[in-house]
GROMACS .gro file of C-alpha atoms in nm:
model
  270
    1UNK     CA    1  -1.238  -2.279   8.822
    2UNK     CA    2  -1.182  -2.180   8.460
    3UNK     CA    3  -0.818  -2.218   8.370
    4UNK     CA    4  -0.631  -2.058   8.082
    5UNK     CA    5  -0.336  -2.224   7.914
    6UNK     CA    6  -0.051  -1.983   7.848
    7UNK     CA    7   0.240  -2.078   7.624
    8UNK     CA    8   0.573  -1.893   7.632
    9UNK     CA    9   0.757  -1.938   7.302
   10UNK     CA   10   1.127  -1.929   7.390
   11UNK     CA   11   1.248  -1.891   7.032
   12UNK     CA   12   1.591  -1.940   6.883
   13UNK     CA   13   1.668  -1.588   6.761
   14UNK     CA   14   1.937  -1.534   6.498
   15UNK     CA   15   2.064  -1.179   6.451
   16UNK     CA   16   1.935  -1.032   6.128
   17UNK     CA   17   1.758  -1.350   6.011
   18UNK     CA   18   1.418  -1.181   6.013
   19UNK     CA   19   1.253  -1.427   5.776
   20UNK     CA   20   1.377  -1.727   5.969
   21UNK     CA   21   1.291  -1.575   6.306
   22UNK     CA   22   0.937  -1.489   6.197
   23UNK     CA   23   0.887  -1.839   6.054
   24UNK     CA   24   0.996  -1.987   6.387
   25UNK     CA   25   0.750  -1.760   6.564
   26UNK     CA   26   0.464  -1.870   6.337
   27UNK     CA   27   0.558  -2.235   6.388
   28UNK     CA   28   0.554  -2.181   6.765
   29UNK     CA   29   0.206  -2.027   6.749
   30UNK     CA   30   0.079  -2.325   6.549
   31UNK     CA   31   0.247  -2.578   6.778
   32UNK     CA   32   0.122  -2.411   7.096
   33UNK     CA   33  -0.231  -2.391   6.960
   34UNK     CA   34  -0.221  -2.760   6.873
   35UNK     CA   35  -0.123  -2.827   7.235
   36UNK     CA   36  -0.430  -2.640   7.359
   37UNK     CA   37  -0.287  -2.297   7.436
   38UNK     CA   38  -0.528  -2.007   7.482
   39UNK     CA   39  -0.252  -1.743   7.474
   40UNK     CA   40   0.090  -1.765   7.306
   41UNK     CA   41   0.356  -1.506   7.393
   42UNK     CA   42   0.673  -1.427   7.197
   43UNK     CA   43   1.004  -1.271   7.314
   44UNK     CA   44   1.143  -0.920   7.276
   45UNK     CA   45   1.263  -0.820   6.928
   46UNK     CA   46   1.223  -1.175   6.804
   47UNK     CA   47   1.244  -1.049   6.445
   48UNK     CA   48   1.584  -0.880   6.423
   49UNK     CA   49   1.738  -0.976   6.759
   50UNK     CA   50   1.776  -0.729   7.045
   51UNK     CA   51   2.156  -0.695   7.021
   52UNK     CA   52   2.160  -0.635   6.643
   53UNK     CA   53   2.145  -0.258   6.698
   54UNK     CA   54   2.284  -0.174   6.355
   55UNK     CA   55   1.984  -0.345   6.192
   56UNK     CA   56   1.704  -0.173   6.383
   57UNK     CA   57   1.635   0.096   6.126
   58UNK     CA   58   1.662  -0.139   5.830
   59UNK     CA   59   1.401  -0.381   5.964
   60UNK     CA   60   1.162  -0.136   6.134
   61UNK     CA   61   0.794  -0.181   6.046
   62UNK     CA   62   0.464  -0.010   6.125
   63UNK     CA   63   0.195  -0.181   6.332
   64UNK     CA   64   0.027  -0.262   6.001
   65UNK     CA   65   0.345  -0.419   5.860
   66UNK     CA   66   0.401  -0.774   5.742
   67UNK     CA   67   0.517  -0.925   6.073
   68UNK     CA   68   0.225  -0.820   6.289
   69UNK     CA   69  -0.017  -0.889   6.003
   70UNK     CA   70   0.106  -1.247   5.969
   71UNK     CA   71   0.080  -1.305   6.344
   72UNK     CA   72  -0.265  -1.146   6.350
   73UNK     CA   73  -0.373  -1.389   6.079
   74UNK     CA   74  -0.213  -1.679   6.267
   75UNK     CA   75  -0.411  -1.588   6.580
   76UNK     CA   76  -0.737  -1.604   6.385
   77UNK     CA   77  -0.641  -1.915   6.189
   78UNK     CA   78  -0.545  -2.109   6.502
   79UNK     CA   79  -0.811  -1.959   6.731
   80UNK     CA   80  -0.550  -1.853   6.987
   81UNK     CA   81  -0.456  -1.514   7.136
   82UNK     CA   82  -0.103  -1.404   7.041
   83UNK     CA   83   0.123  -1.158   7.217
   84UNK     CA   84   0.347  -1.057   6.928
   85UNK     CA   85   0.616  -0.899   7.126
   86UNK     CA   86   0.823  -0.721   7.030
   87UNK     CA   87   0.940  -0.571   6.700
   88UNK     CA   88   1.113  -0.248   6.603
   89UNK     CA   89   0.825  -0.018   6.511
   90UNK     CA   90   0.856   0.265   6.259
   91UNK     CA   91   0.643   0.525   6.435
   92UNK     CA   92   0.611   0.756   6.137
   93UNK     CA   93   0.471   0.473   5.923
   94UNK     CA   94   0.215   0.349   6.177
   95UNK     CA   95  -0.133   0.476   6.091
   96UNK     CA   96  -0.392   0.270   6.280
   97UNK     CA   97  -0.298   0.346   6.643
   98UNK     CA   98  -0.170   0.644   6.838
   99UNK     CA   99   0.207   0.680   6.853
  100UNK     CA  100   0.417   0.863   7.116
  101UNK     CA  101   0.614   1.057   6.855
  102UNK     CA  102   0.577   1.177   6.499
  103UNK     CA  103   0.886   0.986   6.394
  104UNK     CA  104   1.154   0.753   6.528
  105UNK     CA  105   1.159   0.388   6.630
  106UNK     CA  106   1.001   0.207   6.924
  107UNK     CA  107   1.026  -0.135   7.088
  108UNK     CA  108   0.665  -0.244   7.042
  109UNK     CA  109   0.442  -0.538   7.137
  110UNK     CA  110   0.093  -0.609   7.003
  111UNK     CA  111  -0.166  -0.840   7.158
  112UNK     CA  112  -0.418  -1.003   6.924
  113UNK     CA  113  -0.717  -1.198   7.052
  114UNK     CA  114  -0.823  -1.537   6.914
  115UNK     CA  115  -1.024  -1.365   6.640
  116UNK     CA  116  -0.719  -1.168   6.528
  117UNK     CA  117  -0.845  -0.838   6.666
  118UNK     CA  118  -0.581  -0.598   6.798
  119UNK     CA  119  -0.649  -0.558   7.171
  120UNK     CA  120  -0.339  -0.386   7.305
  121UNK     CA  121  -0.023  -0.207   7.195
  122UNK     CA  122   0.266  -0.160   7.437
  123UNK     CA  123   0.584   0.033   7.364
  124UNK     CA  124   0.870  -0.031   7.605
  125UNK     CA  125   0.882   0.246   7.866
  126UNK     CA  126   1.232   0.204   8.009
  127UNK     CA  127   1.506   0.192   7.747
  128UNK     CA  128   1.830   0.021   7.841
  129UNK     CA  129   2.151   0.222   7.846
  130UNK     CA  130   2.402  -0.001   8.023
  131UNK     CA  131   2.618  -0.179   7.762
  132UNK     CA  132   2.348  -0.099   7.505
  133UNK     CA  133   2.245   0.182   7.271
  134UNK     CA  134   1.873   0.110   7.288
  135UNK     CA  135   1.808   0.440   7.465
  136UNK     CA  136   1.984   0.625   7.182
  137UNK     CA  137   1.803   0.448   6.899
  138UNK     CA  138   1.446   0.425   7.025
  139UNK     CA  139   1.162   0.641   7.155
  140UNK     CA  140   1.012   0.534   7.492
  141UNK     CA  141   0.646   0.443   7.521
  142UNK     CA  142   0.399   0.660   7.709
  143UNK     CA  143   0.082   0.452   7.736
  144UNK     CA  144  -0.027   0.157   7.953
  145UNK     CA  145  -0.310  -0.040   7.797
  146UNK     CA  146  -0.488  -0.353   7.921
  147UNK     CA  147  -0.685  -0.626   7.745
  148UNK     CA  148  -0.932  -0.897   7.845
  149UNK     CA  149  -0.801  -1.240   7.742
  150UNK     CA  150  -0.915  -1.578   7.875
  151UNK     CA  151  -1.077  -1.434   8.187
  152UNK     CA  152  -0.767  -1.228   8.270
  153UNK     CA  153  -0.704  -0.856   8.254
  154UNK     CA  154  -0.368  -0.860   8.080
  155UNK     CA  155  -0.091  -0.601   8.085
  156UNK     CA  156   0.245  -0.601   7.908
  157UNK     CA  157   0.589  -0.471   8.002
  158UNK     CA  158   0.921  -0.542   7.832
  159UNK     CA  159   1.250  -0.678   7.973
  160UNK     CA  160   1.430  -0.385   8.147
  161UNK     CA  161   1.088  -0.266   8.272
  162UNK     CA  162   1.117  -0.544   8.535
  163UNK     CA  163   1.351  -0.316   8.731
  164UNK     CA  164   1.084  -0.046   8.777
  165UNK     CA  165   0.818  -0.166   9.022
  166UNK     CA  166   0.605   0.148   8.996
  167UNK     CA  167   0.510   0.048   8.642
  168UNK     CA  168   0.361  -0.276   8.775
  169UNK     CA  169   0.172  -0.092   9.047
  170UNK     CA  170   0.011   0.119   8.777
  171UNK     CA  171  -0.096  -0.196   8.596
  172UNK     CA  172  -0.244  -0.346   8.914
  173UNK     CA  173  -0.434  -0.023   8.976
  174UNK     CA  174  -0.574  -0.068   8.624
  175UNK     CA  175  -0.706  -0.410   8.724
  176UNK     CA  176  -0.435  -0.632   8.576
  177UNK     CA  177  -0.397  -0.986   8.712
  178UNK     CA  178  -0.156  -1.119   8.447
  179UNK     CA  179   0.154  -0.935   8.324
  180UNK     CA  180   0.341  -1.073   8.022
  181UNK     CA  181   0.703  -0.963   7.985
  182UNK     CA  182   0.868  -1.021   7.643
  183UNK     CA  183   1.241  -1.007   7.704
  184UNK     CA  184   1.594  -1.045   7.566
  185UNK     CA  185   1.773  -1.098   7.898
  186UNK     CA  186   2.137  -1.206   7.865
  187UNK     CA  187   2.390  -1.392   8.075
  188UNK     CA  188   2.530  -1.342   8.337
  189UNK     CA  189   2.239  -1.169   8.518
  190UNK     CA  190   2.045  -1.486   8.604
  191UNK     CA  191   1.976  -1.391   8.965
  192UNK     CA  192   1.839  -1.052   8.861
  193UNK     CA  193   1.608  -1.219   8.610
  194UNK     CA  194   1.477  -1.473   8.859
  195UNK     CA  195   1.448  -1.234   9.152
  196UNK     CA  196   1.289  -0.937   8.978
  197UNK     CA  197   1.020  -1.135   8.801
  198UNK     CA  198   0.936  -1.324   9.119
  199UNK     CA  199   0.927  -1.000   9.320
  200UNK     CA  200   0.689  -0.835   9.073
  201UNK     CA  201   0.452  -1.132   9.114
  202UNK     CA  202   0.474  -1.136   9.494
  203UNK     CA  203   0.432  -0.764   9.556
  204UNK     CA  204   0.144  -0.729   9.310
  205UNK     CA  205  -0.018  -1.066   9.386
  206UNK     CA  206  -0.063  -1.146   9.018
  207UNK     CA  207   0.073  -1.381   8.756
  208UNK     CA  208   0.392  -1.266   8.587
  209UNK     CA  209   0.497  -1.450   8.271
  210UNK     CA  210   0.846  -1.371   8.144
  211UNK     CA  211   0.913  -1.471   7.783
  212UNK     CA  212   1.283  -1.472   7.700
  213UNK     CA  213   1.467  -1.564   7.382
  214UNK     CA  214   1.740  -1.818   7.318
  215UNK     CA  215   2.056  -1.776   7.116
  216UNK     CA  216   2.389  -1.594   7.094
  217UNK     CA  217   2.496  -1.264   6.940
  218UNK     CA  218   2.839  -1.112   6.884
  219UNK     CA  219   2.874  -1.000   7.245
  220UNK     CA  220   2.578  -1.150   7.434
  221UNK     CA  221   2.396  -1.479   7.493
  222UNK     CA  222   2.033  -1.489   7.598
  223UNK     CA  223   1.976  -1.689   7.915
  224UNK     CA  224   1.629  -1.822   7.834
  225UNK     CA  225   1.458  -1.937   8.158
  226UNK     CA  226   1.112  -1.824   8.051
  227UNK     CA  227   0.893  -1.859   8.358
  228UNK     CA  228   0.537  -1.826   8.484
  229UNK     CA  229   0.517  -1.706   8.845
  230UNK     CA  230   0.187  -1.735   9.031
  231UNK     CA  231   0.053  -1.467   9.273
  232UNK     CA  232   0.256  -1.618   9.559
  233UNK     CA  233   0.573  -1.592   9.351
  234UNK     CA  234   0.594  -1.966   9.292
  235UNK     CA  235   0.739  -2.068   8.955
  236UNK     CA  236   0.467  -2.294   8.816
  237UNK     CA  237   0.649  -2.348   8.485
  238UNK     CA  238   0.998  -2.262   8.363
  239UNK     CA  239   1.272  -2.361   8.119
  240UNK     CA  240   1.646  -2.375   8.067
  241UNK     CA  241   1.825  -2.174   7.800
  242UNK     CA  242   1.742  -2.386   7.493
  243UNK     CA  243   1.455  -2.312   7.251
  244UNK     CA  244   1.128  -2.452   7.386
  245UNK     CA  245   0.763  -2.376   7.456
  246UNK     CA  246   0.679  -2.336   7.824
  247UNK     CA  247   0.314  -2.399   7.911
  248UNK     CA  248   0.118  -2.342   8.230
  249UNK     CA  249  -0.242  -2.359   8.347
  250UNK     CA  250  -0.333  -2.031   8.514
  251UNK     CA  251  -0.657  -1.923   8.679
  252UNK     CA  252  -0.785  -1.568   8.749
  253UNK     CA  253  -0.963  -1.700   9.059
  254UNK     CA  254  -0.621  -1.786   9.199
  255UNK     CA  255  -0.536  -1.416   9.198
  256UNK     CA  256  -0.861  -1.332   9.373
  257UNK     CA  257  -0.813  -1.596   9.641
  258UNK     CA  258  -0.453  -1.495   9.715
  259UNK     CA  259  -0.548  -1.128   9.745
  260UNK     CA  260  -0.832  -1.219   9.980
  261UNK     CA  261  -0.620  -1.454  10.191
  262UNK     CA  262  -0.330  -1.209  10.226
  263UNK     CA  263  -0.465  -0.858  10.152
  264UNK     CA  264  -0.136  -0.671  10.129
  265UNK     CA  265  -0.252  -0.452   9.841
  266UNK     CA  266  -0.541  -0.331  10.053
  267UNK     CA  267  -0.295  -0.212  10.320
  268UNK     CA  268  -0.104   0.022  10.086
  269UNK     CA  269  -0.055   0.376  10.211
  270UNK     CA  270  -0.009   0.619   9.923
   0.00000   0.00000   0.00000
């Protein structure tokens, strides 16, 4: 079996400290690569902080902006794939990839391979409204892309997307066997976080890696607990709520064997 080492960078995120947050992200990429990671994944809105809604417009960037460019260079320099997810994207300023709207802001992840090539862009589909103004400030994504990384077909969703299982079915139908989920999930909804991510792994018989942040904002505290669930829904690696790097050895053949042993996906009736 050929295993891939995935590293979930549970970063300390300080609201509005974009320079400091990006530096911590770059340090995590370097550290994870030194520890043998093949893929490093970052949390949702690790630059500005999810709950810093009043700063979204000020710190919005295009895909070609400084943050993604620095992480793209880090991927190539350290020979490691990087899921840079997510930042506030300025859709009007983005030039290199298709955008869902002529203007506005989006919650956007980018996946770079170990050569620094852009393999995937994902804009959050389901925008949160409960106790949040994300759905007022941002434009939802429209596309589901996949990428080949470390023997896996990788898909990306973001945080609140965990509550919408049909999105994950679409990814499985596209051949995905690893879903990475950059998130900014707060207390007190620990059981939702644990249950939903595990359910998405079980029902789709794939790996689900949830990458959460750490830190407190004016009215919310991120609960951390970044976790890798295997295709049986077993948590093979996880954390508490402090900043850390969670690593796990994952194998695409594990997905194949589970789907062959218990062929629930084959029994779907559409």
